[in-house]
mmCIF file of N, CA and C in Angstrom:
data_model
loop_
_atom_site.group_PDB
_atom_site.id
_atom_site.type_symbol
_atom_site.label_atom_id
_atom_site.label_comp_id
_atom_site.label_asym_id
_atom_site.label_seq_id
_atom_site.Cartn_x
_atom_site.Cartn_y
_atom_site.Cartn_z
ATOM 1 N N UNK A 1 134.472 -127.543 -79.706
ATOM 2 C CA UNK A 1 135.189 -128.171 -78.612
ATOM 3 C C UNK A 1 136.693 -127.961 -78.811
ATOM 4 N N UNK A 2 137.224 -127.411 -77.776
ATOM 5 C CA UNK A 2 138.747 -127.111 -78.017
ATOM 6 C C UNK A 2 139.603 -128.526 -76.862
ATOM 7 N N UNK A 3 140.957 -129.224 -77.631
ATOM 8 C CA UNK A 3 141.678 -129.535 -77.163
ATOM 9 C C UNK A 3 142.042 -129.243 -75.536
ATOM 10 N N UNK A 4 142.839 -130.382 -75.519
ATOM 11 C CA UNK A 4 143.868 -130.227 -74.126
ATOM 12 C C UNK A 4 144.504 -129.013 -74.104
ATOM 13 N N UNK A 5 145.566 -129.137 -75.465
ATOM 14 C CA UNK A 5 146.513 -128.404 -75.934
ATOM 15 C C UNK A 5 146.338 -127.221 -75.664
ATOM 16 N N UNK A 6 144.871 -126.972 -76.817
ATOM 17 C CA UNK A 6 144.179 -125.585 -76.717
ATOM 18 C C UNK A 6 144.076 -124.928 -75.113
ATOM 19 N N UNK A 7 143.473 -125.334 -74.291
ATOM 20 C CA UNK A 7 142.964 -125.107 -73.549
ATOM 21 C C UNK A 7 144.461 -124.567 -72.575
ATOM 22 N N UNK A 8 144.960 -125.521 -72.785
ATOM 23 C CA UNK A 8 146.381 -124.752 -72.022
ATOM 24 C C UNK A 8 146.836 -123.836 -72.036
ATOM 25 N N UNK A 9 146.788 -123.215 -73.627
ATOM 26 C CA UNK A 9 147.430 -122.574 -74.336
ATOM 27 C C UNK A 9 145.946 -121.313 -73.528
ATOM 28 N N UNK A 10 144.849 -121.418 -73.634
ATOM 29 C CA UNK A 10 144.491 -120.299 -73.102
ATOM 30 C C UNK A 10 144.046 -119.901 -71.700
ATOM 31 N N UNK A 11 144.771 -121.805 -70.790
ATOM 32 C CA UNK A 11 144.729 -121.247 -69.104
ATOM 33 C C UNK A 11 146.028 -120.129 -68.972
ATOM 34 N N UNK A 12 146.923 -120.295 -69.997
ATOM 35 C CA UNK A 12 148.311 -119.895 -69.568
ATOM 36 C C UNK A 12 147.664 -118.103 -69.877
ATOM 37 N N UNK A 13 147.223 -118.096 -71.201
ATOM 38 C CA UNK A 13 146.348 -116.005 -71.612
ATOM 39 C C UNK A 13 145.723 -115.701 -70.215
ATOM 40 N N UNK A 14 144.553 -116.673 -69.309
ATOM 41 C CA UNK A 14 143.981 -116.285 -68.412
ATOM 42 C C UNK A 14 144.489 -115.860 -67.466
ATOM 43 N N UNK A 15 145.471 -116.788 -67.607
ATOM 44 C CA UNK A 15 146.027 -116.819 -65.571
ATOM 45 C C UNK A 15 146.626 -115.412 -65.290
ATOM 46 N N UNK A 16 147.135 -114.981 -66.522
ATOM 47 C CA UNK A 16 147.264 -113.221 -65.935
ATOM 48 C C UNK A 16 146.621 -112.456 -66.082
ATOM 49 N N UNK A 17 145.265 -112.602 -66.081
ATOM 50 C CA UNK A 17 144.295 -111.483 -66.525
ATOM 51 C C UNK A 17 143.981 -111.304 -65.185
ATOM 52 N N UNK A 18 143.014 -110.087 -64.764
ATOM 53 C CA UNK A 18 142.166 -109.593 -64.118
ATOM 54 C C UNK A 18 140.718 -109.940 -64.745
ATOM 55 N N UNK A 19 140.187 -110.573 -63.313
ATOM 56 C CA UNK A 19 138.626 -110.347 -64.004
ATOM 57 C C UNK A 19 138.030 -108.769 -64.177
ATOM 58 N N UNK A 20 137.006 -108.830 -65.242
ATOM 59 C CA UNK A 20 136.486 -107.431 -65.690
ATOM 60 C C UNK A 20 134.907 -107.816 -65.249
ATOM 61 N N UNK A 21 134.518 -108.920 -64.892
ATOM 62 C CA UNK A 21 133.486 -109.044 -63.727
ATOM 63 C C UNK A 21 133.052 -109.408 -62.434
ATOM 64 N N UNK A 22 132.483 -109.301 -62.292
ATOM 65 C CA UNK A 22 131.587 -110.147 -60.854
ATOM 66 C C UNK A 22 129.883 -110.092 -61.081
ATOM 67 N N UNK A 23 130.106 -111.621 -60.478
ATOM 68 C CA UNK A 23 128.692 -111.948 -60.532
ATOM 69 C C UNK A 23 128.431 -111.665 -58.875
ATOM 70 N N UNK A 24 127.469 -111.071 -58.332
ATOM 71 C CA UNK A 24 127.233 -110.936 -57.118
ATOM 72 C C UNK A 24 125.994 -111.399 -57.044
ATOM 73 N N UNK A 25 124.928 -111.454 -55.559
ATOM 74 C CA UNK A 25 124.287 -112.196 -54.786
ATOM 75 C C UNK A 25 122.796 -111.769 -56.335
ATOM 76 N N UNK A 26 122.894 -111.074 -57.230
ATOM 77 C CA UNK A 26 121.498 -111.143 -58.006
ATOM 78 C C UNK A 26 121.759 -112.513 -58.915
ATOM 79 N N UNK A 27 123.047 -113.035 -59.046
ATOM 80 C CA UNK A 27 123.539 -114.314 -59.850
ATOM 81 C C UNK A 27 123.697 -113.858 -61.379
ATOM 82 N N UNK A 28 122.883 -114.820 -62.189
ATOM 83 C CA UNK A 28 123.262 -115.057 -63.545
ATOM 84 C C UNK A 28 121.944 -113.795 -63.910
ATOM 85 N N UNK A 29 121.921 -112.459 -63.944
ATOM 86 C CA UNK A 29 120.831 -111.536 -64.890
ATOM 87 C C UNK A 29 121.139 -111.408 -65.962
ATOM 88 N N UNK A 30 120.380 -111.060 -66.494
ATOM 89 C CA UNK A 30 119.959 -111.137 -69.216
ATOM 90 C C UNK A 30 121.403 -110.153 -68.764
ATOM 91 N N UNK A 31 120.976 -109.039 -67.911
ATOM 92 C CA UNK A 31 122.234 -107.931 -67.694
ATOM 93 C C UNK A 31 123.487 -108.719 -67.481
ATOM 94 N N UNK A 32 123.822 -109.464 -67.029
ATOM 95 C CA UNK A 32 125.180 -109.738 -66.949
ATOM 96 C C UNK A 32 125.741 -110.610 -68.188
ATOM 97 N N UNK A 33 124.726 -111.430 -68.274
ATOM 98 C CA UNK A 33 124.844 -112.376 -69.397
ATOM 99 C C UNK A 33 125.053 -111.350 -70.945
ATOM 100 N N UNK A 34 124.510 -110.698 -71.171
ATOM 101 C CA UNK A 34 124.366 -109.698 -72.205
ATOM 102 C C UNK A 34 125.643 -108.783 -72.406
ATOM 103 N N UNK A 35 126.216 -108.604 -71.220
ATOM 104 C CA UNK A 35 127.503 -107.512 -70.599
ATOM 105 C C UNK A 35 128.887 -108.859 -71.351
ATOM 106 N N UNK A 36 128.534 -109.671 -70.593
ATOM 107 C CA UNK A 36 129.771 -110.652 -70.941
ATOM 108 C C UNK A 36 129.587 -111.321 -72.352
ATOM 109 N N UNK A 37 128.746 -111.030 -73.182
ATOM 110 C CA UNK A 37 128.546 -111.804 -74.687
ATOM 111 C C UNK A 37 129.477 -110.621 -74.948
ATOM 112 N N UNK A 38 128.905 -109.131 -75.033
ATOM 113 C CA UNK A 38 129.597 -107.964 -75.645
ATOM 114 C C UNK A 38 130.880 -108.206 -75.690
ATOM 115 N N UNK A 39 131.941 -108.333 -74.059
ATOM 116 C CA UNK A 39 132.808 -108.317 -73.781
ATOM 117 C C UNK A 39 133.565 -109.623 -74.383
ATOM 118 N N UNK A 40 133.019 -110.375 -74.389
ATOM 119 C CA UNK A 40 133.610 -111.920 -75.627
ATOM 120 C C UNK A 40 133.925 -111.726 -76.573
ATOM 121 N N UNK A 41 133.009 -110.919 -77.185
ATOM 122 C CA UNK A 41 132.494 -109.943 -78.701
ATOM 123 C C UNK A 41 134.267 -109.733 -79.234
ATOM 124 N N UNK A 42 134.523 -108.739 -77.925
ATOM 125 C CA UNK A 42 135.905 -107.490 -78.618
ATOM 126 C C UNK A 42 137.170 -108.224 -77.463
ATOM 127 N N UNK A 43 136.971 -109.334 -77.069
ATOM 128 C CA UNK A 43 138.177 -109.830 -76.190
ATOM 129 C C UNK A 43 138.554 -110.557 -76.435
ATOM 130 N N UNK A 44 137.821 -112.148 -76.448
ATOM 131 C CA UNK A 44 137.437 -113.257 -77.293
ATOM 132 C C UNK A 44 138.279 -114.151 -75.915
ATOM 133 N N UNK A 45 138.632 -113.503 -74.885
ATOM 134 C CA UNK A 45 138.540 -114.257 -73.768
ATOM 135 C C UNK A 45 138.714 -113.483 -72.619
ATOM 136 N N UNK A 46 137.744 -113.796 -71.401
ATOM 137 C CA UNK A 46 137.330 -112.655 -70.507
ATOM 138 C C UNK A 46 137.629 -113.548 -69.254
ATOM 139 N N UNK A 47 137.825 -113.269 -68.031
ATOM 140 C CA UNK A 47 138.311 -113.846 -66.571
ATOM 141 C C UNK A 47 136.669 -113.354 -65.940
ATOM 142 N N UNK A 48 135.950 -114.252 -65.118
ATOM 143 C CA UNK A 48 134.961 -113.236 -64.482
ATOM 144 C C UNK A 48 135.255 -114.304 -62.977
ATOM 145 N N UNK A 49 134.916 -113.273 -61.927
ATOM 146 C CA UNK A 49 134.742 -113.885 -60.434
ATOM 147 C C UNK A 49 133.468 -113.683 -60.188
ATOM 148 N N UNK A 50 133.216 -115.117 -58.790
ATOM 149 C CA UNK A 50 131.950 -115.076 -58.672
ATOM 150 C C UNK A 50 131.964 -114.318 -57.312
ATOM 151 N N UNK A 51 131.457 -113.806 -56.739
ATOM 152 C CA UNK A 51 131.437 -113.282 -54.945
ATOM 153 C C UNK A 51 130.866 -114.125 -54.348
ATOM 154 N N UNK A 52 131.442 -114.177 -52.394
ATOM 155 C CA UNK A 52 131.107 -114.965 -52.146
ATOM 156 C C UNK A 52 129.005 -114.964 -51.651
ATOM 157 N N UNK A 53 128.870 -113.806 -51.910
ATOM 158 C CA UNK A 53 127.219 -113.414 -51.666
ATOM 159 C C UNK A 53 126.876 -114.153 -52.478
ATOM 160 N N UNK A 54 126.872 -114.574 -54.140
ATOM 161 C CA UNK A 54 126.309 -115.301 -54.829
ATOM 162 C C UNK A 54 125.874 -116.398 -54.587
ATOM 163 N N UNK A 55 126.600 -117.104 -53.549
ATOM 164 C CA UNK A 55 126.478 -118.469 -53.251
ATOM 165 C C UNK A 55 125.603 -119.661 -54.719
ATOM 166 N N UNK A 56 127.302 -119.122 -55.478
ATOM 167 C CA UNK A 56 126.774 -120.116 -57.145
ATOM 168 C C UNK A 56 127.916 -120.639 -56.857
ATOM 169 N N UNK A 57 128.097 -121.987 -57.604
ATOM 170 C CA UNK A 57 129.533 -123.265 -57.706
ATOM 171 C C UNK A 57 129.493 -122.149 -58.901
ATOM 172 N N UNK A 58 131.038 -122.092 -58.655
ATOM 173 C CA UNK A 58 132.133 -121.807 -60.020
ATOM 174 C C UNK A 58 132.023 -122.583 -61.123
ATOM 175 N N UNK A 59 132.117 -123.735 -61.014
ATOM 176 C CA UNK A 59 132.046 -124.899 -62.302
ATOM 177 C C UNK A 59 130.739 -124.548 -62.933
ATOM 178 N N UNK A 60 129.644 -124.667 -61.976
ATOM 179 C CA UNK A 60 128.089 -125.022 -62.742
ATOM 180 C C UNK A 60 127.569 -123.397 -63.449
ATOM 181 N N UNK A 61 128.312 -122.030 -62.883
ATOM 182 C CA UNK A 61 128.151 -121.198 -63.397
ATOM 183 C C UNK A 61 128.799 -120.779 -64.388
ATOM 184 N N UNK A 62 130.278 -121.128 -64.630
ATOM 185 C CA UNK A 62 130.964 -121.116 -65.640
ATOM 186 C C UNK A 62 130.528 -122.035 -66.644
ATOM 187 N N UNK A 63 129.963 -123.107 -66.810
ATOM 188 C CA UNK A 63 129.528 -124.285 -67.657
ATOM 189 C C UNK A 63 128.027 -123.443 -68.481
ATOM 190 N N UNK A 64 127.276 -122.926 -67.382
ATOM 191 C CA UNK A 64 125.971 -122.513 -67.601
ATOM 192 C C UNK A 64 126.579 -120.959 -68.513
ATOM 193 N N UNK A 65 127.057 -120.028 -68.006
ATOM 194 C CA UNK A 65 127.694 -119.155 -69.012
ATOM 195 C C UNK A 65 128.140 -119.675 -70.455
ATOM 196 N N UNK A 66 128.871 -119.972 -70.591
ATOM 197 C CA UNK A 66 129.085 -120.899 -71.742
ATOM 198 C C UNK A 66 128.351 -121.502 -72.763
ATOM 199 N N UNK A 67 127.490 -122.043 -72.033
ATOM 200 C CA UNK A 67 126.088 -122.944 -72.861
ATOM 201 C C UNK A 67 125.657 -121.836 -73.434
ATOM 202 N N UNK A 68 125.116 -120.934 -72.646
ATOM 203 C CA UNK A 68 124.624 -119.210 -73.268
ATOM 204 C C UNK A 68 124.777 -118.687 -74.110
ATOM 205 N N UNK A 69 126.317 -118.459 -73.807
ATOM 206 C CA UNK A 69 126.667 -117.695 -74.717
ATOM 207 C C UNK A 69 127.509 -118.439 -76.232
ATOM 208 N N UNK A 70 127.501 -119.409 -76.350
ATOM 209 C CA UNK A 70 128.322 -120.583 -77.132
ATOM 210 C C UNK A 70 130.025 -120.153 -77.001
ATOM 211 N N UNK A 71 130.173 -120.553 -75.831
ATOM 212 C CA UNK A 71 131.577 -120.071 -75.517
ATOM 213 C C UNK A 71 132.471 -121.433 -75.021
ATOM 214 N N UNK A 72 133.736 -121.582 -74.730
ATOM 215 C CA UNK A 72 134.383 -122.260 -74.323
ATOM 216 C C UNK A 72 134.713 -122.238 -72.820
ATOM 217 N N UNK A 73 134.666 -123.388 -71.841
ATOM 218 C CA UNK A 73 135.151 -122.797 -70.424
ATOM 219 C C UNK A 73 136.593 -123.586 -70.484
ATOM 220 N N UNK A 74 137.065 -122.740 -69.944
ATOM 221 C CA UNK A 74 138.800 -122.927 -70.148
ATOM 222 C C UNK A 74 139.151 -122.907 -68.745
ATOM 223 N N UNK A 75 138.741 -122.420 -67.420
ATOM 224 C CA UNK A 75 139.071 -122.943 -66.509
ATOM 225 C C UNK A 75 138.390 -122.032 -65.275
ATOM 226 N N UNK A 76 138.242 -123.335 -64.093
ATOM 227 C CA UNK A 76 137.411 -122.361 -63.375
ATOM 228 C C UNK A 76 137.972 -123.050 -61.968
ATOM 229 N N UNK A 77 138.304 -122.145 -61.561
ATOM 230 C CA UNK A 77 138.892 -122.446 -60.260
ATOM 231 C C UNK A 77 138.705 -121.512 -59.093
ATOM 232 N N UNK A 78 138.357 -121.819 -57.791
ATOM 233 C CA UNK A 78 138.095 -120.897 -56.394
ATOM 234 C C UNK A 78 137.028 -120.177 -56.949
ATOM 235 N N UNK A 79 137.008 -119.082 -56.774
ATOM 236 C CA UNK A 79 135.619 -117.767 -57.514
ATOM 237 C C UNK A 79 136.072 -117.336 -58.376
ATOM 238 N N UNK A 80 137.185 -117.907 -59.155
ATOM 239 C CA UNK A 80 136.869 -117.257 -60.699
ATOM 240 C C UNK A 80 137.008 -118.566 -61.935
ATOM 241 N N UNK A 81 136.288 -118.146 -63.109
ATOM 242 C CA UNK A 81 136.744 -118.897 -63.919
ATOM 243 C C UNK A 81 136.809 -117.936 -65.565
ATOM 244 N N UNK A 82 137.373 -118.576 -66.149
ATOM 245 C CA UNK A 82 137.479 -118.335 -67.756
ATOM 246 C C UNK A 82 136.929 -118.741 -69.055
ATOM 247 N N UNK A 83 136.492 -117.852 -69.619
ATOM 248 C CA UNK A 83 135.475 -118.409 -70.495
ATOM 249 C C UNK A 83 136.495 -117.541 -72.400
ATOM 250 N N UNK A 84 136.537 -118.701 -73.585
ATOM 251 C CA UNK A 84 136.611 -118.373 -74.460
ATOM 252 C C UNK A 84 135.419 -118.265 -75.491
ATOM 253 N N UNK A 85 135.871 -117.284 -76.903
ATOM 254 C CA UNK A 85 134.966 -117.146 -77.861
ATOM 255 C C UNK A 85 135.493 -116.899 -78.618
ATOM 256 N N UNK A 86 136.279 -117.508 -80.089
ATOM 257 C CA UNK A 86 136.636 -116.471 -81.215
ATOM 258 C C UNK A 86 135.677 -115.517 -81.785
ATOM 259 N N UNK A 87 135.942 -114.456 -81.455
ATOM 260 C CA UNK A 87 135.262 -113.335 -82.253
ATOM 261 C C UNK A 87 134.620 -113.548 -83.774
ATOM 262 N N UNK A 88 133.272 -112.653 -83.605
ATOM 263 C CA UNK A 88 133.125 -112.987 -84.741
ATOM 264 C C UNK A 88 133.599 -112.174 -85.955
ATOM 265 N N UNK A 89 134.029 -110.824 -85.296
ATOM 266 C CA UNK A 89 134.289 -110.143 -86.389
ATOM 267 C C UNK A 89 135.769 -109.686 -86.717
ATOM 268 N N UNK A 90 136.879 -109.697 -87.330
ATOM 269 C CA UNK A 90 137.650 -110.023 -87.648
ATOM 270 C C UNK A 90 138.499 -108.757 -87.010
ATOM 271 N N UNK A 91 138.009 -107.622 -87.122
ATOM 272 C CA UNK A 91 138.492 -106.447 -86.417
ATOM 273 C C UNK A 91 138.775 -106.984 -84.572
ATOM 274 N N UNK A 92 138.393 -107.545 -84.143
ATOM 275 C CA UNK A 92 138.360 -108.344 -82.547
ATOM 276 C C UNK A 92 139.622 -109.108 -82.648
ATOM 277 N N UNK A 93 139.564 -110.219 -83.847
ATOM 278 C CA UNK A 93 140.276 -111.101 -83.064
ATOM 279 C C UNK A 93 141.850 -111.401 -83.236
ATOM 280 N N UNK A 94 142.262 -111.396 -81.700
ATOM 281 C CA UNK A 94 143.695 -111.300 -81.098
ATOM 282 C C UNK A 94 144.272 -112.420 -80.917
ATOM 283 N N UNK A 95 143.576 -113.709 -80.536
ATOM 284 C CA UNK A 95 144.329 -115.070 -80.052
ATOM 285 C C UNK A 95 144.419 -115.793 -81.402
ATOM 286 N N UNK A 96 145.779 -116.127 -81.386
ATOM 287 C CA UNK A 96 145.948 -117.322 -82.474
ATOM 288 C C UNK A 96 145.736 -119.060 -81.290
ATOM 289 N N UNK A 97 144.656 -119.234 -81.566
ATOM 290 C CA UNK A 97 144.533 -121.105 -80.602
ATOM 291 C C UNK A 97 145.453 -121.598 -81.287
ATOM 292 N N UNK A 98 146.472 -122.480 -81.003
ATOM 293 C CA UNK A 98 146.844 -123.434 -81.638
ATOM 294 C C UNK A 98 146.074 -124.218 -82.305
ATOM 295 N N UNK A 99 146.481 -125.077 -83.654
ATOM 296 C CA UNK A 99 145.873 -125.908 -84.400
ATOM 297 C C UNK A 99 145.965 -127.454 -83.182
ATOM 298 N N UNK A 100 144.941 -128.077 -83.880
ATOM 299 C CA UNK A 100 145.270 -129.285 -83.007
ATOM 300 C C UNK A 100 145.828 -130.236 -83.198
#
């Protein structure tokens, strides 16, 4: 569980990213879910949008991603939200979180 603090500290990394997905009208597939663990893997925080064909809530799909993949949701707003992960392997990881 990450902080307020934390979490700020990585709406502020998100808010300029580009998402590197979309979930479209097939929703949550092993394929997408599997695509975005990888991409957690070597990013250790990824932006994804939902389309509006999906017809999924942002919150309950970003929450449900998360649970999945044991990730952090850091913020989810309109059709996109943000999901963290410190990497596990040391060659990956880029974000220093603040301590709390």
């Amino acid at each position: 569980m990450i902080t307020g603090k934390q979490r700020a500290y990585l709406r502020k990394i998100g808010h300029t990213m580009q998402p590197i997905f979309q979930i479209g009208k097939d929703g949550l597939t092993d394929t997408v879910i599997v695509a975005i663990d990888e991409a957690l893997e070597k990013r250790e925080i990824i932006k994804i949008s939902i389309l509006e064909t999906a017809m999924l809530d942002t919150r309950e799909t970003c929450d449900e991603v998360a649970r999945r993949l044991l990730a952090e949701p850091v913020q989810a707003i309109g059709g996109k939200f943000v999901l963290y992960r410190k990497s596990s392997n040391e060659k990956y990881r880029k974000i220093e979180v603040p301590r709390k």
